[in-house]
PDB file of C-alpha atoms and ligand atoms in Angstrom:
ATOM      1  CA  UNK A   1       1.574  29.541  31.923  1.00  0.00           C
ATOM      2  CA  UNK A   2       2.717  26.555  33.991  1.00  0.00           C
ATOM      3  CA  UNK A   3       4.015  27.337  37.482  1.00  0.00           C
ATOM      4  CA  UNK A   4       7.755  27.844  37.647  1.00  0.00           C
ATOM      5  CA  UNK A   5       9.478  24.482  37.881  1.00  0.00           C
ATOM      6  CA  UNK A   6       6.421  22.597  36.638  1.00  0.00           C
ATOM      7  CA  UNK A   7       7.110  20.112  33.882  1.00  0.00           C
ATOM      8  CA  UNK A   8       5.265  20.980  30.722  1.00  0.00           C
ATOM      9  CA  UNK A   9       5.332  19.405  27.291  1.00  0.00           C
ATOM     10  CA  UNK A  10       3.298  22.255  25.861  1.00  0.00           C
ATOM     11  CA  UNK A  11       0.216  20.069  25.998  1.00  0.00           C
ATOM     12  CA  UNK A  12      -3.069  21.269  27.444  1.00  0.00           C
ATOM     13  CA  UNK A  13      -3.496  19.103  30.586  1.00  0.00           C
ATOM     14  CA  UNK A  14      -7.137  18.554  29.694  1.00  0.00           C
ATOM     15  CA  UNK A  15      -5.993  16.849  26.461  1.00  0.00           C
ATOM     16  CA  UNK A  16      -3.495  14.445  27.966  1.00  0.00           C
ATOM     17  CA  UNK A  17      -4.960  11.129  26.830  1.00  0.00           C
ATOM     18  CA  UNK A  18      -4.121   8.826  23.924  1.00  0.00           C
ATOM     19  CA  UNK A  19      -6.037   5.771  22.722  1.00  0.00           C
ATOM     20  CA  UNK A  20      -4.044   2.877  21.225  1.00  0.00           C
ATOM     21  CA  UNK A  21      -6.143   0.649  18.963  1.00  0.00           C
ATOM     22  CA  UNK A  22      -4.976  -2.694  17.602  1.00  0.00           C
ATOM     23  CA  UNK A  23      -6.944  -4.516  14.942  1.00  0.00           C
ATOM     24  CA  UNK A  24      -7.314  -8.089  13.712  1.00  0.00           C
ATOM     25  CA  UNK A  25      -4.789 -10.790  14.599  1.00  0.00           C
ATOM     26  CA  UNK A  26      -2.674  -8.463  16.715  1.00  0.00           C
ATOM     27  CA  UNK A  27      -3.877 -10.423  19.754  1.00  0.00           C
ATOM     28  CA  UNK A  28      -1.675 -13.211  18.312  1.00  0.00           C
ATOM     29  CA  UNK A  29       1.528 -11.170  18.626  1.00  0.00           C
ATOM     30  CA  UNK A  30       4.330 -13.202  20.154  1.00  0.00           C
ATOM     31  CA  UNK A  31       3.320 -16.442  18.436  1.00  0.00           C
ATOM     32  CA  UNK A  32       2.254 -15.039  15.067  1.00  0.00           C
ATOM     33  CA  UNK A  33       4.968 -15.154  12.361  1.00  0.00           C
ATOM     34  CA  UNK A  34       7.756 -14.178  14.803  1.00  0.00           C
ATOM     35  CA  UNK A  35      10.221 -13.711  11.932  1.00  0.00           C
ATOM     36  CA  UNK A  36       8.000 -10.856  10.690  1.00  0.00           C
ATOM     37  CA  UNK A  37       6.471  -9.440  13.886  1.00  0.00           C
ATOM     38  CA  UNK A  38       9.029 -10.414  16.561  1.00  0.00           C
ATOM     39  CA  UNK A  39       8.488 -12.113  19.902  1.00  0.00           C
ATOM     40  CA  UNK A  40       6.738  -9.347  21.867  1.00  0.00           C
ATOM     41  CA  UNK A  41       3.160 -10.138  22.863  1.00  0.00           C
ATOM     42  CA  UNK A  42       0.238  -7.709  22.764  1.00  0.00           C
ATOM     43  CA  UNK A  43       0.592  -7.420  26.553  1.00  0.00           C
ATOM     44  CA  UNK A  44       4.243  -6.395  26.014  1.00  0.00           C
ATOM     45  CA  UNK A  45       3.147  -3.777  23.461  1.00  0.00           C
ATOM     46  CA  UNK A  46       0.530  -2.406  25.846  1.00  0.00           C
ATOM     47  CA  UNK A  47       3.128  -2.247  28.668  1.00  0.00           C
ATOM     48  CA  UNK A  48       5.459  -0.342  26.319  1.00  0.00           C
ATOM     49  CA  UNK A  49       2.634   2.108  25.548  1.00  0.00           C
ATOM     50  CA  UNK A  50       1.876   2.589  29.259  1.00  0.00           C
ATOM     51  CA  UNK A  51       5.569   3.183  30.058  1.00  0.00           C
ATOM     52  CA  UNK A  52       5.940   5.643  27.176  1.00  0.00           C
ATOM     53  CA  UNK A  53       2.826   7.548  28.164  1.00  0.00           C
ATOM     54  CA  UNK A  54       3.852   7.701  31.824  1.00  0.00           C
ATOM     55  CA  UNK A  55       7.285   9.059  30.858  1.00  0.00           C
ATOM     56  CA  UNK A  56       5.617  11.779  28.770  1.00  0.00           C
ATOM     57  CA  UNK A  57       3.009  12.614  31.385  1.00  0.00           C
ATOM     58  CA  UNK A  58       0.010  11.506  29.334  1.00  0.00           C
ATOM     59  CA  UNK A  59      -2.604   8.820  29.951  1.00  0.00           C
ATOM     60  CA  UNK A  60      -3.078   5.925  27.568  1.00  0.00           C
ATOM     61  CA  UNK A  61      -5.795   3.360  27.030  1.00  0.00           C
ATOM     62  CA  UNK A  62      -5.170   0.261  24.884  1.00  0.00           C
ATOM     63  CA  UNK A  63      -7.860  -1.777  23.109  1.00  0.00           C
ATOM     64  CA  UNK A  64      -7.780  -4.605  20.558  1.00  0.00           C
ATOM     65  CA  UNK A  65     -10.513  -6.022  18.339  1.00  0.00           C
ATOM     66  CA  UNK A  66     -10.743  -8.427  15.438  1.00  0.00           C
ATOM     67  CA  UNK A  67     -13.959  -6.703  14.292  1.00  0.00           C
ATOM     68  CA  UNK A  68     -14.008  -3.843  11.804  1.00  0.00           C
ATOM     69  CA  UNK A  69     -17.303  -2.395  13.075  1.00  0.00           C
ATOM     70  CA  UNK A  70     -16.059  -2.228  16.653  1.00  0.00           C
ATOM     71  CA  UNK A  71     -12.887  -0.419  15.528  1.00  0.00           C
ATOM     72  CA  UNK A  72     -15.133   2.057  13.701  1.00  0.00           C
ATOM     73  CA  UNK A  73     -17.286   2.552  16.801  1.00  0.00           C
ATOM     74  CA  UNK A  74     -14.134   3.235  18.832  1.00  0.00           C
ATOM     75  CA  UNK A  75     -12.937   5.780  16.265  1.00  0.00           C
ATOM     76  CA  UNK A  76     -16.300   7.561  16.468  1.00  0.00           C
ATOM     77  CA  UNK A  77     -16.036   7.566  20.271  1.00  0.00           C
ATOM     78  CA  UNK A  78     -12.455   8.872  20.074  1.00  0.00           C
ATOM     79  CA  UNK A  79     -13.477  11.595  17.610  1.00  0.00           C
ATOM     80  CA  UNK A  80     -16.107  12.830  20.054  1.00  0.00           C
ATOM     81  CA  UNK A  81     -13.566  12.735  22.920  1.00  0.00           C
ATOM     82  CA  UNK A  82     -11.053  14.688  20.832  1.00  0.00           C
ATOM     83  CA  UNK A  83     -13.689  17.301  19.963  1.00  0.00           C
ATOM     84  CA  UNK A  84     -14.573  17.525  23.667  1.00  0.00           C
ATOM     85  CA  UNK A  85     -10.917  18.281  24.433  1.00  0.00           C
ATOM     86  CA  UNK A  86     -10.326  15.002  26.247  1.00  0.00           C
ATOM     87  CA  UNK A  87      -8.085  13.149  23.786  1.00  0.00           C
ATOM     88  CA  UNK A  88      -4.883  13.962  21.883  1.00  0.00           C
ATOM     89  CA  UNK A  89      -5.553  11.320  19.256  1.00  0.00           C
ATOM     90  CA  UNK A  90      -5.290   7.647  18.385  1.00  0.00           C
ATOM     91  CA  UNK A  91      -2.405   5.307  17.598  1.00  0.00           C
ATOM     92  CA  UNK A  92      -3.902   2.751  15.202  1.00  0.00           C
ATOM     93  CA  UNK A  93      -2.534  -0.528  13.916  1.00  0.00           C
ATOM     94  CA  UNK A  94      -5.506  -1.735  11.906  1.00  0.00           C
ATOM     95  CA  UNK A  95      -3.727  -4.911  10.730  1.00  0.00           C
ATOM     96  CA  UNK A  96      -5.068  -6.193   7.424  1.00  0.00           C
ATOM     97  CA  UNK A  97      -8.017  -3.754   7.519  1.00  0.00           C
ATOM     98  CA  UNK A  98      -5.395  -1.153   6.595  1.00  0.00           C
ATOM     99  CA  UNK A  99      -5.350  -2.608   3.105  1.00  0.00           C
ATOM    100  CA  UNK A 100      -9.092  -3.185   2.671  1.00  0.00           C
ATOM    101  CA  UNK A 101     -11.182  -0.810   4.743  1.00  0.00           C
ATOM    102  CA  UNK A 102     -12.709   2.196   3.049  1.00  0.00           C
ATOM    103  CA  UNK A 103     -15.022   2.250   6.087  1.00  0.00           C
ATOM    104  CA  UNK A 104     -12.097   2.891   8.466  1.00  0.00           C
ATOM    105  CA  UNK A 105     -10.823   5.607   6.119  1.00  0.00           C
ATOM    106  CA  UNK A 106     -14.253   7.244   6.159  1.00  0.00           C
ATOM    107  CA  UNK A 107     -14.478   6.970   9.955  1.00  0.00           C
ATOM    108  CA  UNK A 108     -11.155   8.799  10.409  1.00  0.00           C
ATOM    109  CA  UNK A 109     -12.085  11.448   7.833  1.00  0.00           C
ATOM    110  CA  UNK A 110     -15.614  11.762   9.168  1.00  0.00           C
ATOM    111  CA  UNK A 111     -14.519  12.373  12.746  1.00  0.00           C
ATOM    112  CA  UNK A 112     -11.488  14.531  11.968  1.00  0.00           C
ATOM    113  CA  UNK A 113      -9.587  12.404  14.459  1.00  0.00           C
ATOM    114  CA  UNK A 114      -5.774  12.709  14.701  1.00  0.00           C
ATOM    115  CA  UNK A 115      -4.606   9.171  13.898  1.00  0.00           C
ATOM    116  CA  UNK A 116      -1.042   7.898  13.762  1.00  0.00           C
ATOM    117  CA  UNK A 117      -1.032   4.729  11.642  1.00  0.00           C
ATOM    118  CA  UNK A 118       1.439   2.111  12.881  1.00  0.00           C
ATOM    119  CA  UNK A 119       2.782  -1.066  11.288  1.00  0.00           C
ATOM    120  CA  UNK A 120       5.249  -3.291  13.100  1.00  0.00           C
ATOM    121  CA  UNK A 121       6.639  -4.665   9.841  1.00  0.00           C
ATOM    122  CA  UNK A 122       7.773  -2.646   6.834  1.00  0.00           C
ATOM    123  CA  UNK A 123       4.665  -3.281   4.749  1.00  0.00           C
ATOM    124  CA  UNK A 124       6.343  -1.715   1.699  1.00  0.00           C
ATOM    125  CA  UNK A 125       9.032  -4.404   1.691  1.00  0.00           C
ATOM    126  CA  UNK A 126       6.389  -7.168   1.745  1.00  0.00           C
ATOM    127  CA  UNK A 127       3.700  -8.461  -0.639  1.00  0.00           C
ATOM    128  CA  UNK A 128       2.246  -5.951  -3.112  1.00  0.00           C
ATOM    129  CA  UNK A 129      -1.221  -6.227  -1.495  1.00  0.00           C
ATOM    130  CA  UNK A 130       0.254  -4.657   1.660  1.00  0.00           C
ATOM    131  CA  UNK A 131       1.621  -1.624  -0.184  1.00  0.00           C
ATOM    132  CA  UNK A 132      -1.729   0.163  -0.401  1.00  0.00           C
ATOM    133  CA  UNK A 133      -3.137   1.724   2.751  1.00  0.00           C
ATOM    134  CA  UNK A 134      -6.675   3.104   2.884  1.00  0.00           C
ATOM    135  CA  UNK A 135      -5.709   4.803   6.146  1.00  0.00           C
ATOM    136  CA  UNK A 136      -2.582   6.773   5.206  1.00  0.00           C
ATOM    137  CA  UNK A 137      -4.469   9.480   3.241  1.00  0.00           C
ATOM    138  CA  UNK A 138      -6.597  10.132   6.345  1.00  0.00           C
ATOM    139  CA  UNK A 139      -3.784   9.788   8.912  1.00  0.00           C
ATOM    140  CA  UNK A 140      -1.877  12.595  10.620  1.00  0.00           C
ATOM    141  CA  UNK A 141       1.272  10.449  10.450  1.00  0.00           C
ATOM    142  CA  UNK A 142       2.542   6.964   9.665  1.00  0.00           C
ATOM    143  CA  UNK A 143       5.173   4.835  11.462  1.00  0.00           C
ATOM    144  CA  UNK A 144       6.242   1.738   9.560  1.00  0.00           C
ATOM    145  CA  UNK A 145       8.870  -0.948  10.024  1.00  0.00           C
ATOM    146  CA  UNK A 146      10.347  -0.142  13.447  1.00  0.00           C
ATOM    147  CA  UNK A 147       8.974  -3.271  15.095  1.00  0.00           C
ATOM    148  CA  UNK A 148       6.879  -2.775  18.210  1.00  0.00           C
ATOM    149  CA  UNK A 149       8.998   0.287  19.030  1.00  0.00           C
ATOM    150  CA  UNK A 150       6.794   2.009  16.422  1.00  0.00           C
ATOM    151  CA  UNK A 151       4.078   2.331  19.086  1.00  0.00           C
ATOM    152  CA  UNK A 152       6.479   4.347  21.264  1.00  0.00           C
ATOM    153  CA  UNK A 153       7.426   6.546  18.313  1.00  0.00           C
ATOM    154  CA  UNK A 154       3.765   7.115  17.455  1.00  0.00           C
ATOM    155  CA  UNK A 155       2.857   8.134  21.022  1.00  0.00           C
ATOM    156  CA  UNK A 156       5.842  10.507  21.119  1.00  0.00           C
ATOM    157  CA  UNK A 157       4.769  11.920  17.746  1.00  0.00           C
ATOM    158  CA  UNK A 158       1.194  12.540  18.905  1.00  0.00           C
ATOM    159  CA  UNK A 159       2.414  14.340  22.032  1.00  0.00           C
ATOM    160  CA  UNK A 160       4.900  16.467  20.080  1.00  0.00           C
ATOM    161  CA  UNK A 161       2.269  17.245  17.477  1.00  0.00           C
ATOM    162  CA  UNK A 162      -0.125  18.424  20.174  1.00  0.00           C
ATOM    163  CA  UNK A 163       2.609  20.494  21.817  1.00  0.00           C
ATOM    164  CA  UNK A 164       3.382  22.165  18.507  1.00  0.00           C
ATOM    165  CA  UNK A 165      -0.197  23.326  18.100  1.00  0.00           C
ATOM    166  CA  UNK A 166      -1.125  26.792  19.366  1.00  0.00           C
TER     167      UNK A 166
HETATM  168  C1  DQA B   1       0.628  -5.084  10.157  1.00  0.00           C
HETATM  169  C2  DQA B   1       0.869  -5.271   8.673  1.00  0.00           C
HETATM  170  C3  DQA B   1      -0.384  -5.738   7.975  1.00  0.00           C
HETATM  171  O1  DQA B   1      -0.143  -5.921   6.584  1.00  0.00           O
HETATM  172  C4  DQA B   1      -0.844  -7.070   8.558  1.00  0.00           C
HETATM  173  O2  DQA B   1      -2.058  -7.478   7.965  1.00  0.00           O
HETATM  174  C5  DQA B   1      -0.956  -7.036  10.038  1.00  0.00           C
HETATM  175  C6  DQA B   1       0.082  -6.352  10.803  1.00  0.00           C
HETATM  176  C7  DQA B   1       1.930  -4.712  10.897  1.00  0.00           C
HETATM  177  O3  DQA B   1       1.826  -4.284  12.037  1.00  0.00           O
HETATM  178  O4  DQA B   1       3.033  -4.864  10.358  1.00  0.00           O
HETATM  179  O5  DQA B   1      -1.846  -7.626  10.621  1.00  0.00           O
HETATM  180  O6  DQA B   1      -0.284  -4.020  10.360  1.00  0.00           O
END
């Protein structure tokens, strides 16, 4: 039981960390197709994640890579950290790998990692090749079409999800 007056979100303090992973081309946010993705840069997104995490009393680490194998390595690392009780889960915007990567699907399934899949744009209102996600069947949740605010929603969802667990 937390001490009287202590703020608790129902989350085990040992588990209070979230990893935010951004995949290919998300380093171009701000200049990349602003009509689709908006004007916020990746640095803005990472600042939003840090602010959200601080408000909720959790730690966050943000990483970005254009390389599928590195994203897979990070998911393996995160799976081990989650099993060790050090991580609540991962917020993942895998960019176009969402629509192509059976390997990312297998990595999420294989580690049992809690992943919230995020897309800035509403992929379902776009080209047909963006309608299929290899990640959604392995994800704990999906946030689509809320712009960069989706990262905030995903972090809040991961924290609530953890708090709801016994
Ligand atoms: C995206 C949507 C993907 O289809 C696209 O390849 C991206 C960004 C999004 O955040 O809306 O790179 O994941």
